[in-house]
Amino acid sequence: MVKPVPRSIAHTPANPAPPWATSPPPMARGRCRIPRQQNRGWFSLVGSLVLGALPLLPLLPLVAQTLEDPAPTYPLAPPPAGIDPLPSQRETQQLQTLVPDYRISALQPDHEGKLWAASWQGVARLDPETGRVLSVLNLPNTVVGALAQDRSHRLWVGTYEGIKRVDLRTSEITAQNFTLPSNRVLSLLVDRRGYLWVGSDRGLALISPDQGLLMTTLQKLPGVSANALALDQRGQLWVGTLAGLVQVDTARASVLRTVSDIPGQLVQTLVADRFESLWIGTPAGLMVMDTTTGEVYRSVTALKDQNVTSLRFDRDLDRLWVGTDRGLFLINPYNGAIEDQILNLPSSEVLAISPNTGNKLWIGTREGLAWVGMGRNQARAHFTFSP
């Protein structure tokens, strides 16, 4: 007797079934019929899903890589070359690309009676009686902010890249690699002990010139920037800052007192007299302070609201030369009256003064050097560092 063939086998197509059909997944076992009316909706749904997934096809390799390696690593590469230089490089670049600056930033007589003139073009030594240039220092950085001479007659030059020492006997220039609070030197002063104070835009440093050692620094200086330095009658150091005055104990390099209630606030220049008073130049005028009490007790009316940039007493300390951005004036320190004004300066902005040097008054301005004969008020321009 022949057994009947099951209908499912009888209608099996001639082509062999694919391998996966012989062992369907557990969920695919058995037979499931879908009504024809539902087929159309089913295929429409599948088609819409496929079409919607087409824009995501380029991301499939990234998805596969992410599934295989959940923490991919990326090759190290240097950052692209910068366009703008760093702040320190930018300042140097600006100084090199701008037009030459002929300002005379500092004047310093030496022990032989000669005059050192510092500018943003270099440093020169002059014969103040004849005006002849004796020598010019070949400095790596010509932007000079301050000058000072120590007890051994060495010249210290403060630049915007640190300080240099010049031996006047051998003309040897030595770069001092001290770790200063900032290499931008704004002021220099030798105290009564012979130590050198270096003022920068980020604080103070104390240096032993003979030993060539950095003794200490005062970086947390109230007012931050040491723009000007002066010694009072007791030998203590006064520092003009961005926010007033700071008194510093020279023995311990510590702050003794701060004075902030100064008109103009920004102290640009200082000079002490023989009566324990400190003369203070600010953008708001000329003030006088008692160094024993720290009280500003006087404001010179004749220079009210004028930008005072430099101060120096004459040899007899009975007249005060006041440099402003409007010229140079001779002041009577007892009554504050203006006794004279110097005319024909290369620039109205006076930055440095050296009275009684070679029987002349030497004046550093923003546009060059000038001198005035004793008893005269007409200045003559000097050719050193002039346009």
Coordinates of C-alpha atoms in Angstrom, one line a residue:
M1 CA 0.0 0.0 0.0
V2 CA 1.3 3.4 -1.1
K3 CA 1.2 6.1 1.5
P4 CA -0.2 9.4 0.4
V5 CA 2.3 12.2 0.0
P6 CA 1.6 15.1 2.4
R7 CA 0.3 18.2 0.6
S8 CA 3.1 20.3 1.9
I9 CA 5.7 18.0 0.4
A10 CA 3.8 17.5 -2.9
H11 CA 3.8 21.2 -3.6
T12 CA 7.4 21.7 -2.7
P13 CA 9.2 23.5 -5.6
A14 CA 11.9 21.7 -7.5
N15 CA 14.6 24.1 -6.5
P16 CA 16.2 23.0 -3.2
A17 CA 15.5 25.2 -0.2
P18 CA 18.3 27.5 0.9
P19 CA 20.4 26.3 3.9
W20 CA 18.8 28.5 6.4
A21 CA 15.3 27.3 5.5
T22 CA 16.2 23.8 6.9
S23 CA 16.9 25.2 10.3
P24 CA 14.7 28.2 10.9
P25 CA 15.2 30.3 14.0
P26 CA 12.9 29.3 16.9
M27 CA 10.6 32.2 16.3
A28 CA 10.2 31.2 12.6
R29 CA 8.9 27.6 13.2
G30 CA 5.4 26.8 12.1
R31 CA 3.4 28.6 9.5
C32 CA 1.9 32.0 9.7
R33 CA -0.5 33.3 7.0
I34 CA -1.0 37.1 6.5
P35 CA -4.2 38.2 4.9
R36 CA -3.8 39.8 1.5
Q37 CA -5.4 43.0 2.7
Q38 CA -2.8 43.3 5.3
N39 CA 0.1 42.5 2.9
R40 CA -0.2 45.8 1.2
G41 CA 0.1 47.7 4.5
W42 CA 3.0 45.5 5.6
F43 CA 5.0 46.1 2.5
S44 CA 4.3 49.8 2.6
L45 CA 5.6 49.9 6.2
V46 CA 8.7 48.0 5.2
G47 CA 9.3 50.3 2.2
S48 CA 9.0 53.4 4.2
L49 CA 11.4 52.1 6.8
V50 CA 14.0 51.3 4.1
L51 CA 13.6 54.6 2.3
G52 CA 14.0 56.4 5.6
A53 CA 17.1 54.5 6.5
L54 CA 18.9 55.4 3.2
P55 CA 20.4 58.7 4.5
L56 CA 21.9 56.8 7.4
L57 CA 23.8 54.3 5.1
P58 CA 27.1 56.4 5.2
L59 CA 27.1 56.2 9.0
L60 CA 27.0 52.4 9.1
P61 CA 30.8 51.9 9.1
L62 CA 31.1 54.4 12.0
V63 CA 28.3 52.6 13.8
A64 CA 30.0 49.2 13.2
Q65 CA 33.3 50.6 14.4
T66 CA 31.7 52.0 17.5
L67 CA 30.0 48.7 18.3
E68 CA 33.4 46.9 17.9
D69 CA 35.4 49.4 19.8
P70 CA 33.4 51.5 22.3
A71 CA 36.5 53.7 23.0
P72 CA 38.2 54.5 19.7
T73 CA 41.6 56.1 19.7
Y74 CA 42.8 58.9 17.4
P75 CA 46.3 59.5 16.1
L76 CA 48.2 62.4 17.8
A77 CA 48.9 65.3 15.6
P78 CA 50.5 68.7 16.3
P79 CA 48.1 71.7 16.4
P80 CA 48.0 73.9 13.3
A81 CA 50.4 76.8 13.1
G82 CA 49.1 79.8 14.9
I83 CA 48.2 83.1 13.2
D84 CA 48.6 85.5 16.0
P85 CA 51.8 85.4 18.1
L86 CA 51.8 84.9 21.9
P87 CA 51.4 88.1 24.0
S88 CA 55.2 88.3 24.7
Q89 CA 56.0 87.7 21.0
R90 CA 53.3 90.1 19.9
E91 CA 54.8 92.9 21.9
T92 CA 58.3 92.3 20.5
Q93 CA 56.8 92.1 17.0
Q94 CA 55.0 95.4 17.4
L95 CA 58.2 97.1 18.6
Q96 CA 60.1 95.8 15.6
T97 CA 57.4 96.6 13.0
L98 CA 56.4 100.1 14.2
V99 CA 58.2 103.2 13.2
P100 CA 61.4 104.0 15.2
D101 CA 60.7 105.4 18.7
Y102 CA 63.1 108.2 19.7
R103 CA 62.0 108.7 23.2
I104 CA 64.6 109.3 25.9
S105 CA 63.5 107.2 28.8
A106 CA 66.2 107.8 31.4
L107 CA 69.2 110.1 32.1
Q108 CA 72.0 109.1 34.5
P109 CA 75.2 111.1 35.3
D110 CA 78.2 108.8 36.2
H111 CA 81.1 109.3 38.6
E112 CA 83.2 111.0 36.0
G113 CA 80.6 113.6 35.3
K114 CA 79.6 112.1 32.0
L115 CA 75.9 111.6 31.0
W116 CA 74.3 108.3 30.0
A117 CA 71.2 108.7 27.9
A118 CA 68.9 105.8 27.5
S119 CA 66.3 105.5 24.8
W120 CA 64.3 103.0 22.8
Q121 CA 67.1 103.1 20.3
G122 CA 69.9 102.2 22.7
V123 CA 72.2 103.8 25.3
A124 CA 74.8 106.4 24.7
R125 CA 77.5 108.1 26.8
L126 CA 77.9 111.8 26.3
D127 CA 80.2 114.6 27.3
P128 CA 77.6 116.9 28.8
E129 CA 79.8 120.0 28.4
T130 CA 80.3 119.6 24.7
G131 CA 77.5 117.2 23.7
R132 CA 79.9 114.9 22.0
V133 CA 78.9 111.2 21.9
L134 CA 81.7 109.2 23.6
S135 CA 80.3 105.7 23.2
V136 CA 77.2 103.7 22.3
L137 CA 76.3 100.5 24.0
N138 CA 75.5 97.6 21.7
L139 CA 72.6 96.0 23.5
P140 CA 70.6 92.9 22.3
N141 CA 67.4 94.7 23.4
T142 CA 67.4 98.4 22.7
V143 CA 64.2 99.2 24.6
V144 CA 65.5 100.7 27.8
G145 CA 63.3 101.8 30.7
A146 CA 65.7 102.7 33.5
L147 CA 69.4 103.4 34.5
A148 CA 71.3 103.3 37.7
Q149 CA 75.0 103.4 38.9
D150 CA 76.2 101.4 41.9
R151 CA 78.9 102.2 44.4
S152 CA 81.5 100.5 42.3
H153 CA 80.7 102.8 39.3
R154 CA 79.1 100.0 37.3
L155 CA 76.1 101.0 35.2
W156 CA 72.9 99.0 35.4
V157 CA 70.6 99.1 32.5
G158 CA 67.0 98.0 32.8
T159 CA 65.5 96.8 29.5
Y160 CA 62.2 95.1 28.5
E161 CA 64.1 91.8 28.6
G162 CA 65.8 92.0 31.9
I163 CA 68.8 93.9 33.3
K164 CA 72.4 94.4 31.9
R165 CA 75.5 95.4 33.8
V166 CA 78.2 97.6 32.2
D167 CA 81.7 97.8 33.5
L168 CA 82.8 101.4 32.6
R169 CA 86.5 100.5 32.9
T170 CA 86.4 97.7 30.3
S171 CA 83.1 98.6 28.5
E172 CA 82.1 95.0 29.1
I173 CA 78.3 94.3 29.0
T174 CA 77.1 91.4 31.0
A175 CA 73.5 90.1 30.9
Q176 CA 72.2 89.2 34.3
N177 CA 70.1 86.1 34.3
F178 CA 68.2 86.8 37.4
T179 CA 64.7 85.3 38.0
L180 CA 62.9 88.6 38.3
P181 CA 59.1 88.9 38.8
S182 CA 59.1 90.3 35.3
N183 CA 61.8 91.0 32.7
R184 CA 60.1 94.3 31.8
V185 CA 62.1 96.7 34.0
L186 CA 60.6 100.1 34.7
S187 CA 62.7 101.5 37.5
L188 CA 66.1 101.1 39.2
L189 CA 67.5 102.5 42.5
V190 CA 70.6 101.9 44.7
D191 CA 69.8 102.2 48.4
R192 CA 72.1 103.4 51.2
R193 CA 73.6 99.9 51.7
G194 CA 74.5 99.7 48.1
Y195 CA 71.9 97.2 47.1
L196 CA 70.1 97.5 43.8
W197 CA 66.2 97.6 43.7
V198 CA 64.7 96.6 40.5
G199 CA 61.1 97.6 39.8
S200 CA 59.1 95.8 37.1
D201 CA 55.5 95.6 36.0
R202 CA 55.0 92.7 38.3
G203 CA 56.8 93.6 41.5
L204 CA 60.2 94.2 43.0
A205 CA 63.5 92.4 43.2
L206 CA 66.6 93.1 45.5
I207 CA 70.0 92.4 44.0
S208 CA 73.5 92.5 45.5
P209 CA 75.6 94.2 42.8
D210 CA 79.0 93.1 44.2
Q211 CA 78.0 89.5 44.6
G212 CA 75.8 89.4 41.6
L213 CA 73.1 87.6 43.5
L214 CA 69.3 87.9 43.6
M215 CA 68.6 88.3 47.3
T216 CA 64.8 88.4 47.4
T217 CA 61.7 89.4 45.5
L218 CA 58.4 91.1 46.4
Q219 CA 55.9 89.9 43.9
K220 CA 52.7 90.5 45.9
L221 CA 53.2 94.2 45.7
P222 CA 50.0 96.3 46.3
G223 CA 49.4 98.1 43.1
V224 CA 51.4 95.5 41.1
S225 CA 53.6 97.6 39.0
A226 CA 56.7 99.4 40.4
N227 CA 56.7 102.5 38.1
A228 CA 58.9 104.7 40.3
L229 CA 61.3 104.4 43.2
A230 CA 62.5 106.9 45.9
L231 CA 64.3 106.8 49.3
D232 CA 63.1 108.9 52.1
Q233 CA 65.2 110.5 54.8
R234 CA 65.1 107.3 56.9
G235 CA 66.4 105.2 54.1
Q236 CA 63.1 103.4 53.5
L237 CA 61.9 102.7 50.0
W238 CA 58.8 104.3 48.4
V239 CA 57.3 102.6 45.4
G240 CA 54.9 104.4 43.0
T241 CA 52.4 101.9 41.7
L242 CA 49.2 101.7 39.6
A243 CA 47.1 102.2 42.8
G244 CA 49.1 104.7 44.8
L245 CA 52.2 104.4 47.0
V246 CA 53.8 101.5 48.9
Q247 CA 56.4 101.9 51.6
V248 CA 58.9 99.0 51.8
D249 CA 61.3 98.1 54.6
T250 CA 64.7 97.9 52.8
A251 CA 66.1 95.6 55.5
R252 CA 63.4 93.0 55.2
A253 CA 61.9 93.7 51.8
S254 CA 58.4 93.8 53.4
V255 CA 55.5 96.2 53.0
L256 CA 55.3 98.8 55.8
R257 CA 52.4 100.9 54.6
T258 CA 50.2 101.6 51.6
V259 CA 48.8 105.0 50.6
S260 CA 45.9 104.8 48.1
D261 CA 44.0 108.1 48.6
I262 CA 46.2 110.0 46.0
P263 CA 44.5 112.1 43.3
G264 CA 45.1 110.4 40.0
Q265 CA 46.0 107.2 41.8
L266 CA 48.6 106.1 39.2
V267 CA 52.0 107.3 40.4
Q268 CA 54.4 107.9 37.5
T269 CA 57.4 109.7 39.2
L270 CA 58.7 110.3 42.7
V271 CA 61.4 112.5 44.3
A272 CA 62.1 113.1 48.0
D273 CA 63.3 116.4 49.5
R274 CA 65.3 117.1 52.7
F275 CA 62.2 117.8 54.8
E276 CA 60.8 114.3 55.0
S277 CA 58.4 115.0 52.2
L278 CA 57.8 113.1 49.0
W279 CA 56.8 114.8 45.8
I280 CA 54.4 112.7 43.7
G281 CA 53.6 113.0 40.0
T282 CA 50.3 111.6 38.7
P283 CA 48.1 112.1 35.7
A284 CA 46.1 114.5 38.0
G285 CA 48.9 116.8 39.0
L286 CA 51.7 117.2 41.6
M287 CA 51.1 116.3 45.2
V288 CA 53.3 116.4 48.4
M289 CA 53.1 113.7 51.1
D290 CA 54.6 113.5 54.6
T291 CA 56.7 110.3 54.7
T292 CA 56.3 110.0 58.5
T293 CA 52.5 110.0 58.5
G294 CA 51.7 109.0 55.0
E295 CA 49.3 112.0 54.7
V296 CA 49.0 113.9 51.4
Y297 CA 48.9 117.4 52.7
R298 CA 49.4 119.5 49.6
S299 CA 48.5 119.8 46.0
V300 CA 50.4 122.2 43.7
T301 CA 47.6 124.5 42.4
A302 CA 49.7 125.7 39.4
L303 CA 49.9 122.1 38.0
K304 CA 46.4 120.9 38.9
D305 CA 45.0 118.4 36.3
Q306 CA 48.3 118.3 34.5
N307 CA 49.9 114.9 33.6
V308 CA 53.2 115.0 35.6
T309 CA 55.7 112.5 34.1
S310 CA 59.1 113.4 35.7
L311 CA 60.6 115.2 38.7
R312 CA 64.1 116.3 39.7
F313 CA 65.5 118.8 42.2
D314 CA 68.4 121.0 41.3
R315 CA 71.7 120.9 43.0
D316 CA 70.7 123.2 45.9
L317 CA 67.4 121.5 46.4
D318 CA 65.6 124.8 46.4
R319 CA 64.0 124.5 42.9
L320 CA 62.1 121.6 41.5
W321 CA 62.0 120.7 37.8
V322 CA 58.6 119.3 36.8
G323 CA 58.2 117.5 33.5
T324 CA 54.7 117.1 32.1
D325 CA 53.1 116.2 28.8
R326 CA 52.8 120.0 28.2
G327 CA 56.4 121.0 28.7
L328 CA 59.0 121.5 31.5
F329 CA 58.4 123.9 34.4
L330 CA 60.6 125.2 37.2
I331 CA 58.7 125.2 40.5
N332 CA 59.4 127.0 43.8
P333 CA 58.8 124.1 46.3
Y334 CA 58.0 126.5 49.1
N335 CA 55.1 128.3 47.6
G336 CA 54.3 126.2 44.5
A337 CA 54.7 129.1 42.0
I338 CA 56.0 128.5 38.5
E339 CA 59.2 130.4 38.1
D340 CA 60.1 129.4 34.5
Q341 CA 59.2 127.3 31.6
I342 CA 61.5 125.7 29.0
L343 CA 60.6 126.4 25.4
N344 CA 61.5 124.8 22.0
L345 CA 61.7 121.3 23.2
P346 CA 61.7 118.4 20.7
S347 CA 58.4 117.3 22.2
S348 CA 56.1 118.7 24.8
E349 CA 56.1 115.4 26.7
V350 CA 59.1 115.3 29.1
L351 CA 60.2 111.8 30.3
A352 CA 63.6 112.4 32.0
I353 CA 65.5 115.3 33.6
S354 CA 69.2 115.7 34.6
P355 CA 69.9 119.2 36.0
N356 CA 73.3 120.6 36.7
T357 CA 75.1 118.2 34.4
G358 CA 78.0 119.7 32.5
N359 CA 76.7 123.2 33.4
K360 CA 73.5 122.4 31.5
L361 CA 70.1 121.1 32.0
W362 CA 69.5 117.9 30.0
I363 CA 66.0 116.9 29.1
G364 CA 64.7 113.7 27.6
T365 CA 61.5 114.0 25.6
R366 CA 59.4 111.6 23.6
E367 CA 61.0 112.9 20.4
G368 CA 64.6 113.0 21.5
L369 CA 67.2 114.7 23.7
A370 CA 67.7 118.4 24.4
W371 CA 69.7 120.7 26.6
V372 CA 69.5 124.2 28.1
G373 CA 72.3 126.5 29.2
M374 CA 72.2 127.7 32.8
G375 CA 70.2 130.9 33.1
R376 CA 68.3 130.3 29.8
N377 CA 65.0 129.0 28.9
Q378 CA 65.5 128.1 25.2
A379 CA 66.2 124.4 24.6
R380 CA 68.4 123.1 21.8
A381 CA 67.9 119.6 20.3
H382 CA 70.7 117.1 20.5
F383 CA 71.3 114.9 17.5
T384 CA 71.6 111.6 19.5
F385 CA 68.6 109.3 19.0
S386 CA 66.9 112.0 16.9
P387 CA 64.8 111.4 13.8

